[in-house]
Tab-separated table of C-alpha atoms in Angstrom:
chain	number	residue	atom	x	y	z
A	198	MET	CA	120.004	118.309	-8.048
A	199	SER	CA	118.150	116.400	-5.346
A	200	ARG	CA	116.773	118.128	-2.251
A	201	ALA	CA	118.993	115.974	0.018
A	202	TYR	CA	122.089	116.876	-1.951
A	203	SER	CA	121.179	120.569	-1.983
A	204	GLN	CA	120.468	120.530	1.742
A	205	ASN	CA	123.755	118.806	2.550
A	206	ALA	CA	125.672	121.228	0.338
A	207	VAL	CA	124.028	124.221	2.031
A	208	LEU	CA	124.813	122.806	5.472
A	209	ALA	CA	128.445	122.267	4.474
A	210	LEU	CA	128.657	125.875	3.285
A	211	LEU	CA	127.071	127.294	6.444
A	212	ALA	CA	129.225	125.134	8.720
A	213	THR	CA	132.464	126.105	6.971
A	214	VAL	CA	131.719	129.812	7.168
A	215	VAL	CA	130.597	129.754	10.809
A	216	PHE	CA	133.718	127.755	11.708
A	217	LEU	CA	135.957	130.503	10.330
A	218	ALA	CA	133.921	133.200	12.095
A	219	VAL	CA	134.004	131.577	15.530
A	220	VAL	CA	137.555	130.252	15.394
A	221	ASN	CA	138.747	133.737	14.493
A	222	GLY	CA	137.223	135.106	17.668
A	223	THR	CA	139.044	132.584	19.875
A	224	MET	CA	142.431	131.946	18.293
A	225	VAL	CA	143.401	135.618	18.191
A	226	ASN	CA	143.821	135.598	21.988
A	227	ILE	CA	147.034	133.624	21.533
A	228	ALA	CA	148.388	136.237	19.136
A	229	LEU	CA	147.774	139.289	21.336
A	230	PRO	CA	151.140	139.434	23.162
A	231	TYR	CA	152.965	139.146	19.836
A	232	ILE	CA	150.835	141.913	18.320
A	233	GLY	CA	151.647	144.114	21.315
A	234	ARG	CA	155.350	143.391	20.947
A	235	ASP	CA	155.423	144.176	17.219
A	236	PHE	CA	153.509	147.440	17.601
A	237	ALA	CA	155.223	148.309	20.912
A	238	VAL	CA	151.951	148.936	22.768
A	239	SER	CA	150.664	147.899	26.199
A	240	GLU	CA	148.072	145.256	27.004
A	241	GLY	CA	145.459	147.944	27.606
A	242	THR	CA	145.816	148.923	23.931
A	243	TYR	CA	146.242	145.650	22.070
A	244	ALA	CA	143.470	143.965	24.076
A	245	TRP	CA	141.027	146.105	22.068
A	246	ILE	CA	141.756	143.897	19.064
A	247	VAL	CA	139.672	141.261	20.845
A	248	THR	CA	137.372	143.607	22.763
A	249	GLY	CA	136.366	145.629	19.702
A	250	TYR	CA	135.603	142.489	17.717
A	251	ALA	CA	133.606	140.955	20.576
A	252	LEU	CA	131.546	144.109	21.118
A	253	ALA	CA	130.652	144.433	17.438
A	254	PHE	CA	129.929	140.714	17.203
A	255	GLY	CA	127.588	140.795	20.191
A	256	ILE	CA	125.774	143.950	19.099
A	257	PHE	CA	125.215	143.008	15.463
A	258	ASN	CA	123.775	139.537	16.025
A	259	ALA	CA	120.322	140.991	16.635
A	260	ILE	CA	120.757	143.858	14.166
A	261	ASP	CA	121.832	141.545	11.335
A	262	GLY	CA	118.957	139.215	12.175
A	263	ARG	CA	116.430	142.035	11.920
A	264	LEU	CA	118.052	143.388	8.738
A	265	ALA	CA	117.603	139.967	7.167
A	266	ASP	CA	113.840	140.265	7.715
A	267	VAL	CA	113.974	143.514	5.711
A	268	VAL	CA	116.596	143.086	2.954
A	269	GLY	CA	116.678	139.298	2.642
A	270	MET	CA	118.890	136.552	4.065
A	271	LYS	CA	120.893	135.551	1.010
A	272	ARG	CA	122.263	138.949	0.054
A	273	LEU	CA	122.953	139.929	3.677
A	274	TYR	CA	124.681	136.611	4.339
A	275	MET	CA	127.018	137.096	1.373
A	276	PHE	CA	127.673	140.684	2.433
A	277	GLY	CA	128.574	139.419	5.905
A	278	ILE	CA	131.065	136.961	4.412
A	279	LEU	CA	132.589	139.775	2.362
A	280	ILE	CA	133.017	142.111	5.345
A	281	PHE	CA	134.381	139.345	7.556
A	282	GLY	CA	136.829	137.913	5.023
A	283	ALA	CA	138.042	141.231	3.613
A	284	GLY	CA	138.350	142.588	7.143
A	285	ALA	CA	140.526	139.647	8.146
A	286	ALA	CA	142.816	140.185	5.167
A	287	ALA	CA	143.062	143.886	5.949
A	288	VAL	CA	143.930	143.267	9.615
A	289	ALA	CA	146.688	140.891	8.495
A	290	MET	CA	148.268	143.806	6.610
A	291	SER	CA	147.637	146.513	9.225
A	292	PRO	CA	150.517	149.008	9.565
A	293	SER	CA	149.457	150.136	13.068
A	294	VAL	CA	147.529	148.835	16.042
A	295	GLU	CA	144.967	151.650	15.752
A	296	ILE	CA	144.072	150.603	12.215
A	297	ALA	CA	143.979	146.954	13.271
A	298	ILE	CA	141.499	147.755	16.059
A	299	ALA	CA	139.229	149.758	13.747
A	300	LEU	CA	139.259	146.989	11.165
A	301	ARG	CA	138.486	144.380	13.810
A	302	VAL	CA	135.338	146.279	14.822
A	303	ILE	CA	134.179	146.291	11.197
A	304	GLN	CA	135.100	142.631	10.839
A	305	GLY	CA	133.107	141.734	13.962
A	306	ALA	CA	130.016	143.433	12.559
A	307	GLY	CA	130.275	141.288	9.431
A	308	ALA	CA	131.051	138.114	11.360
A	309	ALA	CA	127.914	138.521	13.485
A	310	ALA	CA	125.754	137.882	10.421
A	311	LEU	CA	127.219	134.439	9.842
A	312	PRO	CA	125.975	132.302	12.770
A	313	VAL	CA	122.621	134.066	13.126
A	314	LEU	CA	121.801	133.996	9.420
A	315	GLY	CA	123.134	130.469	9.120
A	316	SER	CA	120.581	129.363	11.733
A	317	SER	CA	117.855	131.482	10.130
A	318	ILE	CA	118.541	129.993	6.702
A	319	ILE	CA	118.114	126.512	8.171
A	320	ALA	CA	114.854	127.617	9.788
A	321	LYS	CA	113.609	128.792	6.383
A	322	LEU	CA	114.775	125.853	4.243
A	323	VAL	CA	114.690	122.744	6.429
A	324	PRO	CA	111.396	121.059	7.432
A	325	ALA	CA	110.622	121.260	11.139
A	326	GLN	CA	110.929	117.503	11.653
A	327	GLU	CA	114.537	117.607	10.372
A	328	ARG	CA	115.549	120.967	11.780
A	329	GLY	CA	117.139	119.789	15.029
A	330	ALA	CA	119.617	117.593	13.182
A	331	ALA	CA	120.452	120.424	10.772
A	332	MET	CA	120.921	122.891	13.619
A	333	GLY	CA	123.188	120.303	15.201
A	334	VAL	CA	125.585	120.635	12.286
A	335	ILE	CA	125.960	124.382	12.860
A	336	LEU	CA	126.153	124.162	16.647
A	337	SER	CA	128.684	121.339	16.505
A	338	THR	CA	130.807	123.583	14.317
A	339	VAL	CA	130.538	126.441	16.814
A	340	GLY	CA	131.599	124.144	19.645
A	341	VAL	CA	134.531	122.671	17.760
A	342	ALA	CA	135.711	126.095	16.589
A	343	ALA	CA	135.603	127.499	20.120
A	344	SER	CA	137.529	124.477	21.414
A	345	ILE	CA	140.325	124.322	18.867
A	346	GLY	CA	140.663	128.069	18.276
A	347	PRO	CA	143.368	128.580	20.932
A	348	PHE	CA	145.276	125.524	19.667
A	349	LEU	CA	145.095	126.629	16.037
A	350	GLY	CA	146.099	130.152	17.013
A	351	GLY	CA	149.086	128.796	18.912
A	352	VAL	CA	150.255	126.753	15.942
A	353	LEU	CA	149.939	129.660	13.511
A	354	VAL	CA	151.690	132.112	15.833
A	355	GLN	CA	154.465	129.671	16.638
A	356	PHE	CA	155.238	128.615	13.079
A	357	ALA	CA	154.063	131.487	10.871
A	358	GLY	CA	153.483	134.668	12.903
A	359	TRP	CA	150.458	136.486	14.278
A	360	ARG	CA	149.387	137.976	10.935
A	361	PHE	CA	148.580	134.498	9.653
A	362	CYS	CA	145.850	134.166	12.303
A	363	PHE	CA	143.941	136.794	10.346
A	364	ALA	CA	145.047	135.693	6.894
A	365	PHE	CA	143.639	132.249	7.686
A	366	SER	CA	140.179	133.723	8.314
A	367	SER	CA	140.223	135.554	4.977
A	368	LEU	CA	139.690	132.149	3.344
A	369	ALA	CA	136.001	132.833	4.016
A	370	LEU	CA	135.977	134.944	0.837
A	371	LEU	CA	136.166	131.734	-1.171
A	372	ALA	CA	132.677	130.842	0.100
A	373	ILE	CA	130.943	133.756	-1.651
A	374	PRO	CA	130.544	132.129	-5.092
A	375	PHE	CA	129.316	128.933	-3.425
A	376	ALA	CA	126.761	130.933	-1.443
A	377	TRP	CA	125.574	132.624	-4.629
A	378	ARG	CA	125.157	129.244	-6.318
A	379	LEU	CA	123.698	127.180	-3.465
A	380	LEU	CA	121.392	129.541	-1.555
A	381	PRO	CA	117.970	129.898	-3.211
A	382	ALA	CA	116.625	133.286	-4.265
A	383	GLN	CA	113.530	132.734	-2.094
A	384	LEU	CA	115.650	133.646	0.935
A	385	ASP	CA	115.513	137.253	-0.223
A	386	GLU	CA	111.702	137.327	-0.205
A	387	THR	CA	110.562	139.444	2.773
A	388	ASP	CA	107.314	140.832	4.138
A	389	SER	CA	108.859	143.671	6.139
A	390	LYS	CA	110.067	146.841	4.394
A	391	SER	CA	111.065	149.057	7.333
A	392	PHE	CA	113.940	148.973	9.780
A	393	ASP	CA	113.638	150.511	13.249
A	394	ILE	CA	116.895	152.472	13.489
A	395	VAL	CA	116.103	153.943	16.918
A	396	GLY	CA	115.364	150.507	18.339
A	397	ALA	CA	118.546	149.084	16.814
A	398	VAL	CA	120.675	151.878	18.293
A	399	LEU	CA	119.116	151.488	21.748
A	400	LEU	CA	119.490	147.699	21.776
A	401	GLY	CA	123.023	147.862	20.409
A	402	GLY	CA	124.069	150.571	22.851
A	403	GLY	CA	122.667	148.748	25.855
A	404	VAL	CA	124.309	145.463	24.896
A	405	ALA	CA	127.614	147.193	24.137
A	406	LEU	CA	127.738	148.827	27.567
A	407	GLY	CA	126.864	145.550	29.248
A	408	MET	CA	129.601	143.658	27.408
A	409	TYR	CA	132.071	146.418	28.163
A	410	GLY	CA	131.133	145.983	31.807
A	411	PHE	CA	132.245	142.357	31.534
A	412	GLU	CA	135.574	143.594	30.190
A	413	ILE	CA	135.914	145.959	33.140
A	414	VAL	CA	135.336	143.093	35.559
A	415	GLU	CA	137.837	140.891	33.740
A	416	HIS	CA	140.627	143.484	33.738
A	417	SER	CA	139.883	145.756	36.701
A	418	GLY	CA	137.545	143.879	39.015
A	419	PHE	CA	134.545	145.429	40.722
A	420	GLY	CA	134.262	149.154	41.306
A	421	ALA	CA	132.533	152.413	40.426
A	422	ASP	CA	133.305	152.105	36.694
A	423	LEU	CA	131.481	148.796	36.555
A	424	ALA	CA	128.503	150.205	38.467
A	425	TYR	CA	128.199	153.180	36.093
A	426	CYS	CA	128.529	150.922	33.071
A	427	MET	CA	125.888	148.445	34.181
A	428	ALA	CA	123.507	151.195	35.286
A	429	GLY	CA	123.853	152.809	31.875
A	430	SER	CA	123.276	149.486	30.143
A	431	ALA	CA	120.126	148.812	32.165
A	432	ALA	CA	118.794	152.315	31.459
A	433	ILE	CA	119.341	151.999	27.702
A	434	ILE	CA	117.796	148.523	27.556
A	435	GLY	CA	114.846	149.928	29.503
A	436	ALA	CA	114.525	152.693	26.927
A	437	PHE	CA	114.582	150.051	24.183
A	438	VAL	CA	111.723	148.147	25.839
A	439	ALA	CA	109.700	151.358	26.202
A	440	TRP	CA	110.382	152.299	22.573
A	441	ILE	CA	109.217	149.022	21.017
A	442	HIS	CA	105.963	149.296	22.963
A	443	HIS	CA	105.183	152.645	21.334
A	444	ALA	CA	106.909	152.567	17.926
A	445	THR	CA	104.681	152.088	14.886
A	446	GLU	CA	106.965	149.421	13.375
A	447	PRO	CA	109.319	148.403	16.200
A	448	PHE	CA	112.607	146.536	15.986
A	449	THR	CA	110.729	143.476	17.243
A	450	ALA	CA	107.242	142.777	18.527
A	451	PRO	CA	107.110	143.310	22.325
A	452	ALA	CA	105.206	140.045	22.662
A	453	LEU	CA	108.397	138.171	21.762
A	454	PHE	CA	109.644	138.959	25.271
A	455	ARG	CA	106.413	137.622	26.789
A	456	ASN	CA	106.897	134.234	25.162
A	457	VAL	CA	107.963	132.220	28.206
A	458	ARG	CA	109.338	129.327	26.180
A	459	TYR	CA	111.429	131.636	24.024
A	460	LEU	CA	112.808	133.388	27.114
A	461	ALA	CA	113.609	130.029	28.714
A	462	ALA	CA	115.516	128.900	25.636
A	463	ALA	CA	117.418	132.202	25.511
A	464	SER	CA	118.288	131.934	29.211
A	465	ILE	CA	119.610	128.408	28.748
A	466	GLY	CA	121.648	129.576	25.764
A	467	PHE	CA	123.128	132.431	27.813
A	468	LEU	CA	124.070	130.223	30.769
A	469	THR	CA	125.368	127.291	28.750
A	470	ASN	CA	127.533	129.416	26.499
A	471	GLY	CA	128.772	131.216	29.607
A	472	THR	CA	130.097	127.931	30.931
A	473	ARG	CA	131.496	127.063	27.499
A	474	PHE	CA	133.483	130.201	26.798
A	475	GLY	CA	134.567	130.502	30.421
A	476	THR	CA	135.939	126.975	30.242
A	477	VAL	CA	137.583	127.539	26.860
A	478	VAL	CA	139.456	130.503	28.363
A	479	ILE	CA	140.386	129.104	31.768
A	480	VAL	CA	141.459	125.566	30.789
A	481	PRO	CA	144.184	126.634	28.296
A	482	ILE	CA	145.461	129.118	30.900
A	483	VAL	CA	145.794	126.462	33.582
A	484	LEU	CA	147.366	124.015	31.147
A	485	THR	CA	149.948	126.667	30.299
A	486	GLU	CA	150.588	128.222	33.718
A	487	VAL	CA	150.273	125.159	35.976
A	488	HIS	CA	150.817	122.115	33.755
A	489	HIS	CA	153.376	123.902	31.503
A	490	LEU	CA	152.073	122.365	28.279
A	491	GLU	CA	152.941	123.591	24.791
A	492	PRO	CA	150.076	124.791	22.549
A	493	VAL	CA	150.043	121.523	20.597
A	494	TRP	CA	149.462	119.480	23.777
A	495	ILE	CA	146.791	121.905	24.952
A	496	GLY	CA	144.957	121.081	21.754
A	497	VAL	CA	145.330	117.373	22.502
A	498	VAL	CA	143.743	117.843	25.943
A	499	LEU	CA	140.785	119.734	24.468
A	500	PHE	CA	140.406	117.448	21.484
A	501	PRO	CA	138.094	114.763	23.019
A	502	GLY	CA	135.575	117.399	24.077
A	503	ALA	CA	135.651	118.960	20.628
A	504	VAL	CA	135.073	115.560	19.011
A	505	ALA	CA	132.130	114.905	21.343
A	506	ILE	CA	130.535	118.191	20.303
A	507	ALA	CA	131.139	117.513	16.612
A	508	VAL	CA	129.722	113.993	16.710
A	509	LEU	CA	126.845	114.366	19.160
A	510	SER	CA	125.338	117.747	18.233
A	511	ARG	CA	123.628	116.282	15.197
A	512	VAL	CA	122.557	113.222	17.209
A	513	ALA	CA	121.094	115.474	19.914
A	514	GLY	CA	119.260	117.471	17.268
A	515	LYS	CA	117.719	114.309	15.821
A	516	LEU	CA	116.694	113.218	19.316
A	517	ALA	CA	114.994	116.578	19.915
A	518	ASP	CA	113.171	116.194	16.589
A	519	ARG	CA	111.618	112.999	17.990
A	520	VAL	CA	111.045	113.725	21.681
A	521	GLY	CA	111.244	117.514	22.013
A	522	PRO	CA	114.011	119.642	23.561
A	523	ARG	CA	113.310	119.231	27.282
A	524	ARG	CA	114.785	115.787	27.906
A	525	PRO	CA	118.002	116.233	25.885
A	526	VAL	CA	118.654	119.575	27.595
A	527	ALA	CA	118.110	118.070	31.058
A	528	ILE	CA	120.513	115.223	30.275
A	529	GLY	CA	123.046	117.657	28.844
A	530	THR	CA	122.981	119.753	32.011
A	531	LEU	CA	123.919	116.685	34.078
A	532	PHE	CA	126.874	115.985	31.797
A	533	ILE	CA	128.081	119.591	31.966
A	534	VAL	CA	127.954	119.642	35.754
A	535	GLY	CA	129.710	116.269	35.957
A	536	GLY	CA	132.342	117.264	33.406
A	537	ASN	CA	133.168	120.475	35.223
A	538	LEU	CA	133.467	118.627	38.521
A	539	VAL	CA	135.879	116.102	37.005
A	540	ALA	CA	137.987	118.821	35.365
A	541	ALA	CA	138.045	120.884	38.572
A	542	ALA	CA	139.177	117.850	40.595
A	543	PHE	CA	142.207	117.222	38.345
A	544	VAL	CA	143.429	120.790	37.791
A	545	GLY	CA	147.053	120.917	38.825
A	546	SER	CA	147.445	117.157	39.079
A	547	SER	CA	146.477	115.459	35.807
A	548	ALA	CA	145.999	116.819	32.292
A	549	VAL	CA	144.426	113.477	31.383
A	550	GLY	CA	141.801	114.019	34.077
A	551	ILE	CA	141.077	117.495	32.725
A	552	SER	CA	140.692	116.002	29.249
A	553	ALA	CA	138.180	113.465	30.613
A	554	GLY	CA	136.210	116.320	32.179
A	555	MET	CA	136.218	118.198	28.888
A	556	LEU	CA	134.940	115.063	27.147
A	557	LEU	CA	131.963	114.868	29.515
A	558	TYR	CA	131.423	118.598	29.108
A	559	GLY	CA	131.429	118.251	25.324
A	560	VAL	CA	128.705	115.610	25.534
A	561	GLY	CA	126.600	117.947	27.677
A	562	PHE	CA	127.113	120.986	25.461
A	563	ALA	CA	126.072	118.995	22.397
A	564	MET	CA	122.938	117.725	24.130
A	565	ILE	CA	121.841	121.248	25.038
A	566	GLN	CA	122.614	123.571	22.183
A	567	SER	CA	121.164	121.845	19.114
A	568	PRO	CA	117.756	121.152	20.727
A	569	THR	CA	117.625	124.676	22.155
A	570	VAL	CA	118.384	126.472	18.888
A	571	SER	CA	116.010	124.204	16.973
A	572	ALA	CA	113.259	125.000	19.473
A	573	VAL	CA	113.856	128.749	19.099
A	574	SER	CA	113.483	128.461	15.324
A	575	GLN	CA	109.979	127.053	15.870
A	576	LEU	CA	108.907	129.343	18.715
A	577	VAL	CA	108.745	132.459	16.540
A	578	PRO	CA	106.624	133.104	13.428
A	579	LYS	CA	108.287	132.894	10.027
A	580	SER	CA	107.984	136.653	9.530
A	581	MET	CA	110.224	137.147	12.589
A	582	THR	CA	112.716	134.336	11.985
A	583	GLY	CA	115.638	136.726	11.496
A	584	VAL	CA	115.098	138.962	14.507
A	585	GLY	CA	114.001	136.064	16.732
A	586	MET	CA	117.137	134.061	15.946
A	587	GLY	CA	119.233	137.242	16.046
A	588	ILE	CA	118.213	138.194	19.571
A	589	PHE	CA	118.732	134.611	20.698
A	590	MET	CA	122.227	134.512	19.186
A	591	MET	CA	123.016	137.890	20.708
A	592	VAL	CA	122.049	136.571	24.150
A	593	PHE	CA	124.008	133.374	23.416
A	594	PHE	CA	127.268	135.192	22.672
A	595	VAL	CA	126.794	137.801	25.402
A	596	GLY	CA	126.595	134.806	27.730
A	597	GLY	CA	129.996	133.748	26.444
A	598	ALA	CA	131.439	137.151	27.315
A	599	PHE	CA	129.880	136.955	30.772
A	600	GLY	CA	131.278	133.472	31.394
A	601	THR	CA	134.755	134.561	30.344
A	602	ALA	CA	134.670	137.529	32.706
A	603	LEU	CA	133.287	135.384	35.536
A	604	SER	CA	135.957	132.704	35.236
A	605	VAL	CA	138.893	135.097	34.881
A	606	THR	CA	137.674	137.314	37.728
A	607	THR	CA	137.154	134.335	40.034
A	608	VAL	CA	140.776	133.325	39.454
A	609	GLU	CA	142.193	136.832	39.819
A	610	LEU	CA	140.363	137.567	43.073
A	611	GLN	CA	141.983	134.585	44.795
A	612	ALA	CA	145.463	134.337	46.261
A	613	VAL	CA	148.016	132.257	44.380
A	614	ASP	CA	148.001	129.731	47.230
A	615	ALA	CA	144.195	129.654	47.582
A	616	ALA	CA	142.542	126.534	48.971
A	617	SER	CA	140.458	124.289	46.745
A	618	TRP	CA	136.693	124.546	47.251
A	619	LEU	CA	136.609	120.794	46.762
A	620	GLY	CA	138.898	120.266	49.729
A	621	LEU	CA	141.592	118.670	47.564
A	622	ASP	CA	145.316	119.376	47.528
A	623	LEU	CA	145.593	120.995	44.096
A	624	GLY	CA	148.540	123.319	44.758
A	625	LEU	CA	148.781	126.219	42.323
A	626	GLY	CA	145.825	124.815	40.416
A	627	ALA	CA	143.334	125.404	43.221
A	628	ARG	CA	142.183	128.866	42.190
A	629	TYR	CA	141.689	127.708	38.583
A	630	SER	CA	139.709	124.738	39.864
A	631	ASN	CA	137.530	127.159	41.814
A	632	GLY	CA	137.010	129.197	38.666
A	633	ILE	CA	135.659	126.107	36.896
A	634	LEU	CA	133.373	125.414	39.838
A	635	MET	CA	132.040	128.961	39.622
A	636	LEU	CA	131.076	128.244	36.017
A	637	ASN	CA	129.231	125.191	37.251
A	638	GLY	CA	126.938	127.567	39.099
A	639	LEU	CA	125.750	128.885	35.718
A	640	ALA	CA	124.928	125.356	34.563
A	641	LEU	CA	122.987	124.639	37.737
A	642	LEU	CA	121.077	127.904	37.373
A	643	GLY	CA	119.983	126.722	33.945
A	644	VAL	CA	118.069	123.848	35.551
A	645	ALA	CA	115.396	126.346	36.599
A	646	PHE	CA	114.567	127.006	32.937
A	647	VAL	CA	114.549	123.435	31.624
A	648	GLN	CA	110.973	122.761	32.744
A	649	LEU	CA	109.787	125.730	30.693
A	650	LEU	CA	110.941	124.183	27.419
A	651	PRO	CA	108.386	122.308	25.280
A	652	ARG	CA	107.804	118.795	26.614
A	653	GLY	CA	107.161	116.985	23.309
A	654	ARG	CA	108.227	117.444	19.724
A	655	LEU	CA	107.131	120.674	18.134
A	656	GLY	CA	106.799	119.283	14.631
A	657	ASP	CA	105.398	121.872	12.286
A	658	ARG	CA	103.707	123.869	15.042
A	659	VAL	CA	104.948	127.425	15.371
A	660	LEU	CA	103.948	129.357	18.475
A	661	ASP	CA	102.955	132.671	16.987
A	662	VAL	CA	103.935	135.970	18.526
A	663	PRO	CA	101.353	138.667	17.886
A	664	ALA	CA	102.504	142.104	16.822
């Protein structure tokens, strides 16, 4: 079997699995009211089917990445597929909402291994000069999955029932024999033999409290509960930082957080995914509540943006392989800002205009994410590939949770007849338009970090992080 064929087969495997993991996290939102109706529970209860999954997913990105440095990527990746797929099948057969919530937490922990280890496997197997294009395949899949998840969920709920949203994700189990056959045994070769449990608990606890704070904002607004939650999160993260500076074999080398380029890439990932997930949540809502579109037509509106991400992520990765990440990311930021402005201007008046905005946004997202993730894979030493990519992916998906909370809260804090910040007559769509504009603030904030990215191509150079 040729190297090119093997590489393409591995990329197809990784992309398929990450698609199922990400689409599961987005399409279930459509099913929630139907789950609540069937189990006769309130929104405060059935919402934990999404919240529990999201918390576990966010927490275990870094933990699974670090575990891969200890136990090996191949075996942990297959175990993640098993937990995710079997968990999905079990949720589909849940007899009660309490069992469904518990299973979703377990499923989220397994799902977290899939995107982070997929990126880490690419970092291990693909030469640096081809890595951006390969990362583009995975990131394009993430973007497409996030975009079409609500549409796919709507179709399944409408024509088959909410349980099929989970049964669909159990198809991931079919990937296990392919993973066993395609992934080389060298992925299980590791230099590290210890796992910092204390560091993992502190990092996971701090991130969990922070993400729960986003949920509080989204459902209850600002108040004392949020303040306590965020203060607790900051204290635990502070304890984590203190611990890794004194532990004999810490969860990660403290110097990783002194690598300015790595921090810049992580910040851009956080802010960009915040705009992405915030948009993915708010646009279907406005298309339903203001434009009164059926789920199928919502998918049509989002489709051009999803196609742009699918097509251009690999192109952007190849471009970054030649010229470095800075220029593609700068161009992508301009497209995101422009796309959000176009979408915000047409909310309430034209679904076609919103679709055009999402197309521009998709171009921008593609131009940013592949170069950024490829750069991260080369900014950490090979011995820390798992934990370096894991922490980045954790920050990436926490950014998505933040963006969702920001967009929803911006809408909820405004009156139904709020005025458009653009000065346009958008009727009932004005407050949703303002929510999109708020997300644009995240994109603009990302500009401050672009200049910190590497200027030229990294090639085979890896910026080492001392222990």
